[in-house]
């Protein structure tokens, strides 16, 4: 799988694009997942996620995927599992001090980020420590569920604003203003009827 990881890093921009599309597709499926029940879809989705991501990224199913912030290089492959940059032991050649046959995930991450659209900015963001209680769960589902909930909140807030603005608008309405003329076709039809 190490070779696949190197392949992904070289094409990090393409994978960034694919990743965003997958996220959009899963967010769009939120009403269906909500109907079936998120608990029931968790297992099959996690299995698919594990299969795809193990093949491409050597994913360890940490449950809080940060690939888009780490140049598409999974930080859980670092023997020290560092999520915010390399330790001080990276060899001059860019290889890991613990596994000398493997390039440091952060050397790869930096390379991947340089190919990505948002990579250079995102790799500088400080990531929170990994939450071990999410180990094995689907990151796709969790993130998509959060985005879908946020979108719902925004829609509800917009509706509330409109509903609240409506009575005010009615007060301002010139209730005695003459009605506009009916379109000629409508008046003809009514007379003829
Ligand atoms: S960051 Fe976590 S979910 Fe993402 S590829 Fe690595 S182990 Fe898998």
Short mmCIF file of C-alpha atoms and ligand atoms in Angstrom, two decimals:
data_model
loop_
_atom_site.label_atom_id
_atom_site.label_comp_id
_atom_site.label_asym_id
_atom_site.label_seq_id
_atom_site.Cartn_x
_atom_site.Cartn_y
_atom_site.Cartn_z
CA UNK A 1 0.00 0.00 0.00
CA UNK A 2 2.98 2.28 0.43
CA UNK A 3 3.19 2.59 -3.36
CA UNK A 4 -0.46 3.62 -3.51
CA UNK A 5 0.25 6.32 -0.93
CA UNK A 6 3.05 7.70 -3.08
CA UNK A 7 0.74 7.61 -6.10
CA UNK A 8 -1.93 9.58 -4.19
CA UNK A 9 0.60 12.20 -3.07
CA UNK A 10 1.68 12.83 -6.67
CA UNK A 11 -1.99 13.29 -7.63
CA UNK A 12 -3.11 15.02 -4.44
CA UNK A 13 -5.07 17.67 -6.33
CA UNK A 14 -7.18 15.07 -8.12
CA UNK A 15 -7.83 13.26 -4.85
CA UNK A 16 -8.72 16.56 -3.15
CA UNK A 17 -11.35 17.05 -5.86
CA UNK A 18 -12.66 13.48 -5.54
CA UNK A 19 -12.78 13.81 -1.77
CA UNK A 20 -14.94 16.94 -1.98
CA UNK A 21 -17.34 15.24 -4.43
CA UNK A 22 -17.67 12.21 -2.15
CA UNK A 23 -18.43 14.53 0.75
CA UNK A 24 -21.10 16.37 -1.28
CA UNK A 25 -22.68 13.08 -2.34
CA UNK A 26 -22.88 11.82 1.25
CA UNK A 27 -24.30 15.15 2.47
CA UNK A 28 -26.95 14.91 -0.28
CA UNK A 29 -27.86 11.46 1.04
CA UNK A 30 -28.50 12.85 4.54
CA UNK A 31 -32.34 12.71 4.28
CA UNK A 32 -32.14 9.02 3.28
CA UNK A 33 -29.65 8.19 6.04
CA UNK A 34 -31.77 10.07 8.56
CA UNK A 35 -34.82 8.06 7.45
CA UNK A 36 -33.04 4.70 7.68
CA UNK A 37 -31.22 5.72 10.85
CA UNK A 38 -27.57 6.73 11.05
CA UNK A 39 -26.82 3.91 13.47
CA UNK A 40 -27.98 1.37 10.92
CA UNK A 41 -25.94 2.77 8.03
CA UNK A 42 -22.80 3.29 10.12
CA UNK A 43 -21.49 -0.25 9.73
CA UNK A 44 -21.86 -0.70 5.95
CA UNK A 45 -20.56 2.80 5.21
CA UNK A 46 -17.61 2.31 7.58
CA UNK A 47 -16.80 -0.95 5.78
CA UNK A 48 -16.79 0.73 2.36
CA UNK A 49 -14.76 3.64 3.73
CA UNK A 50 -12.25 1.27 5.27
CA UNK A 51 -11.85 -0.70 2.04
CA UNK A 52 -11.32 2.33 -0.17
CA UNK A 53 -9.13 4.31 2.20
CA UNK A 54 -6.95 1.40 3.30
CA UNK A 55 -6.16 0.75 -0.34
CA UNK A 56 -5.33 4.35 -1.17
CA UNK A 57 -4.07 5.92 2.05
CA UNK A 58 -3.21 3.03 4.40
CA UNK A 59 -6.08 4.38 6.51
CA UNK A 60 -6.24 3.26 10.13
CA UNK A 61 -9.90 4.33 10.58
CA UNK A 62 -9.20 6.89 13.28
CA UNK A 63 -12.71 8.27 12.71
CA UNK A 64 -11.54 11.87 12.30
CA UNK A 65 -10.10 12.07 8.84
CA UNK A 66 -7.72 14.97 8.29
CA UNK A 67 -6.38 14.06 4.85
CA UNK A 68 -7.48 17.36 3.34
CA UNK A 69 -5.33 19.16 5.96
CA UNK A 70 -2.30 16.89 5.65
CA UNK A 71 -1.60 16.89 1.92
CA UNK A 72 -3.51 13.59 1.52
CA UNK A 73 -0.89 11.80 3.65
CA UNK A 74 -2.48 9.93 6.57
CA UNK A 75 -0.76 11.01 9.82
CA UNK A 76 -1.81 7.76 11.52
CA UNK A 77 0.95 6.06 9.52
CA UNK A 78 3.52 8.04 11.47
CA UNK A 79 4.92 5.59 14.09
CA UNK A 80 4.41 8.37 16.65
CA UNK A 81 1.02 9.31 15.15
CA UNK A 82 1.87 13.00 15.13
CA UNK A 83 -0.92 15.12 13.71
CA UNK A 84 0.75 18.51 13.62
CA UNK A 85 3.97 18.10 11.73
CA UNK A 86 7.05 15.94 11.98
CA UNK A 87 9.13 15.12 15.04
CA UNK A 88 12.74 16.15 15.19
CA UNK A 89 13.94 12.82 13.89
CA UNK A 90 13.27 13.11 10.16
CA UNK A 91 16.35 12.01 8.28
CA UNK A 92 17.98 14.43 5.87
CA UNK A 93 16.74 12.33 3.00
CA UNK A 94 13.15 12.89 4.27
CA UNK A 95 12.78 9.32 5.62
CA UNK A 96 11.38 8.29 9.01
CA UNK A 97 13.79 7.72 11.92
CA UNK A 98 11.72 4.79 13.25
CA UNK A 99 10.98 3.13 9.89
CA UNK A 100 13.95 4.06 7.69
CA UNK A 101 12.40 2.36 4.66
CA UNK A 102 9.43 4.75 4.76
CA UNK A 103 9.29 8.43 3.86
CA UNK A 104 8.12 10.56 6.77
CA UNK A 105 4.35 11.08 6.43
CA UNK A 106 4.98 14.81 6.86
CA UNK A 107 7.55 14.92 4.05
CA UNK A 108 4.88 13.35 1.88
CA UNK A 109 2.20 15.58 3.37
CA UNK A 110 4.12 18.72 2.50
CA UNK A 111 4.64 17.49 -1.04
CA UNK A 112 0.95 16.57 -1.40
CA UNK A 113 -0.17 19.93 0.02
CA UNK A 114 1.94 21.76 -2.56
CA UNK A 115 -0.11 20.07 -5.33
CA UNK A 116 -3.48 20.81 -3.75
CA UNK A 117 -5.70 23.86 -4.23
CA UNK A 118 -6.19 24.56 -0.52
CA UNK A 119 -3.37 22.37 0.74
CA UNK A 120 -0.69 24.97 1.53
CA UNK A 121 -3.03 26.94 3.84
CA UNK A 122 -4.68 23.91 5.44
CA UNK A 123 -1.48 22.10 6.35
CA UNK A 124 -0.58 25.08 8.57
CA UNK A 125 -3.78 24.77 10.62
CA UNK A 126 -3.31 23.27 14.08
CA UNK A 127 -5.30 20.05 14.40
CA UNK A 128 -6.91 18.88 17.65
CA UNK A 129 -5.59 15.71 19.31
CA UNK A 130 -7.09 12.49 18.06
CA UNK A 131 -10.19 11.30 19.93
CA UNK A 132 -9.65 7.57 20.47
CA UNK A 133 -13.32 6.96 21.21
CA UNK A 134 -14.06 7.47 17.49
CA UNK A 135 -11.64 4.75 16.38
CA UNK A 136 -13.25 2.47 13.77
CA UNK A 137 -16.20 4.75 13.04
CA UNK A 138 -16.95 6.32 9.66
CA UNK A 139 -15.39 9.70 9.23
CA UNK A 140 -17.39 10.28 6.05
CA UNK A 141 -20.69 9.84 7.88
CA UNK A 142 -19.70 11.96 10.87
CA UNK A 143 -18.48 14.91 8.77
CA UNK A 144 -21.42 14.72 6.39
CA UNK A 145 -23.87 14.53 9.26
CA UNK A 146 -22.30 17.63 10.79
CA UNK A 147 -22.41 19.54 7.49
CA UNK A 148 -26.02 18.50 6.86
CA UNK A 149 -27.01 19.62 10.39
CA UNK A 150 -25.26 22.96 9.84
CA UNK A 151 -27.05 23.45 6.50
CA UNK A 152 -30.38 22.68 8.19
CA UNK A 153 -29.64 25.20 10.94
CA UNK A 154 -28.85 27.87 8.34
CA UNK A 155 -32.08 27.14 6.43
CA UNK A 156 -34.13 27.28 9.66
CA UNK A 157 -32.48 30.56 10.67
CA UNK A 158 -33.29 32.07 7.24
CA UNK A 159 -36.93 30.95 7.56
CA UNK A 160 -37.20 32.40 11.08
CA UNK A 161 -35.76 35.73 9.91
CA UNK A 162 -38.30 35.85 7.08
CA UNK A 163 -41.19 34.94 9.38
CA UNK A 164 -40.13 37.59 11.87
CA UNK A 165 -39.73 40.24 9.19
CA UNK A 166 -43.20 39.54 7.72
CA UNK A 167 -45.41 41.27 10.36
CA UNK A 168 -43.19 44.37 10.13
CA UNK A 169 -43.53 44.39 6.37
CA UNK A 170 -47.33 44.11 6.67
CA UNK A 171 -47.40 47.20 8.91
CA UNK A 172 -45.55 49.20 6.28
CA UNK A 173 -47.78 48.01 3.47
CA UNK A 174 -50.00 50.81 2.06
CA UNK A 175 -53.29 49.05 2.72
CA UNK A 176 -55.36 51.87 1.15
CA UNK A 177 -53.36 51.98 -2.07
CA UNK A 178 -55.54 51.36 -5.15
CA UNK A 179 -55.30 47.94 -6.68
CA UNK A 180 -53.47 47.67 -9.96
CA UNK A 181 -55.60 47.26 -13.11
CA UNK A 182 -56.39 43.73 -14.01
CA UNK A 183 -54.72 42.51 -17.18
CA UNK A 184 -57.08 42.99 -20.21
CA UNK A 185 -57.39 39.26 -20.83
CA UNK A 186 -58.65 38.63 -17.30
CA UNK A 187 -61.34 41.38 -17.49
CA UNK A 188 -62.58 40.18 -20.92
CA UNK A 189 -62.93 36.63 -19.69
CA UNK A 190 -64.84 37.73 -16.61
CA UNK A 191 -67.31 39.88 -18.60
CA UNK A 192 -67.88 37.10 -21.08
CA UNK A 193 -68.53 34.58 -18.33
S1 LIG B 1 -6.67 10.44 9.06
FE1 LIG B 1 -7.82 8.77 10.06
S2 LIG B 1 -9.63 8.39 8.74
FE2 LIG B 1 -8.16 9.64 7.56
S3 LIG B 1 -6.96 8.18 6.37
FE3 LIG B 1 -5.84 8.51 8.31
S4 LIG B 1 -6.57 6.96 9.77
FE4 LIG B 1 -7.99 7.04 8.04
#
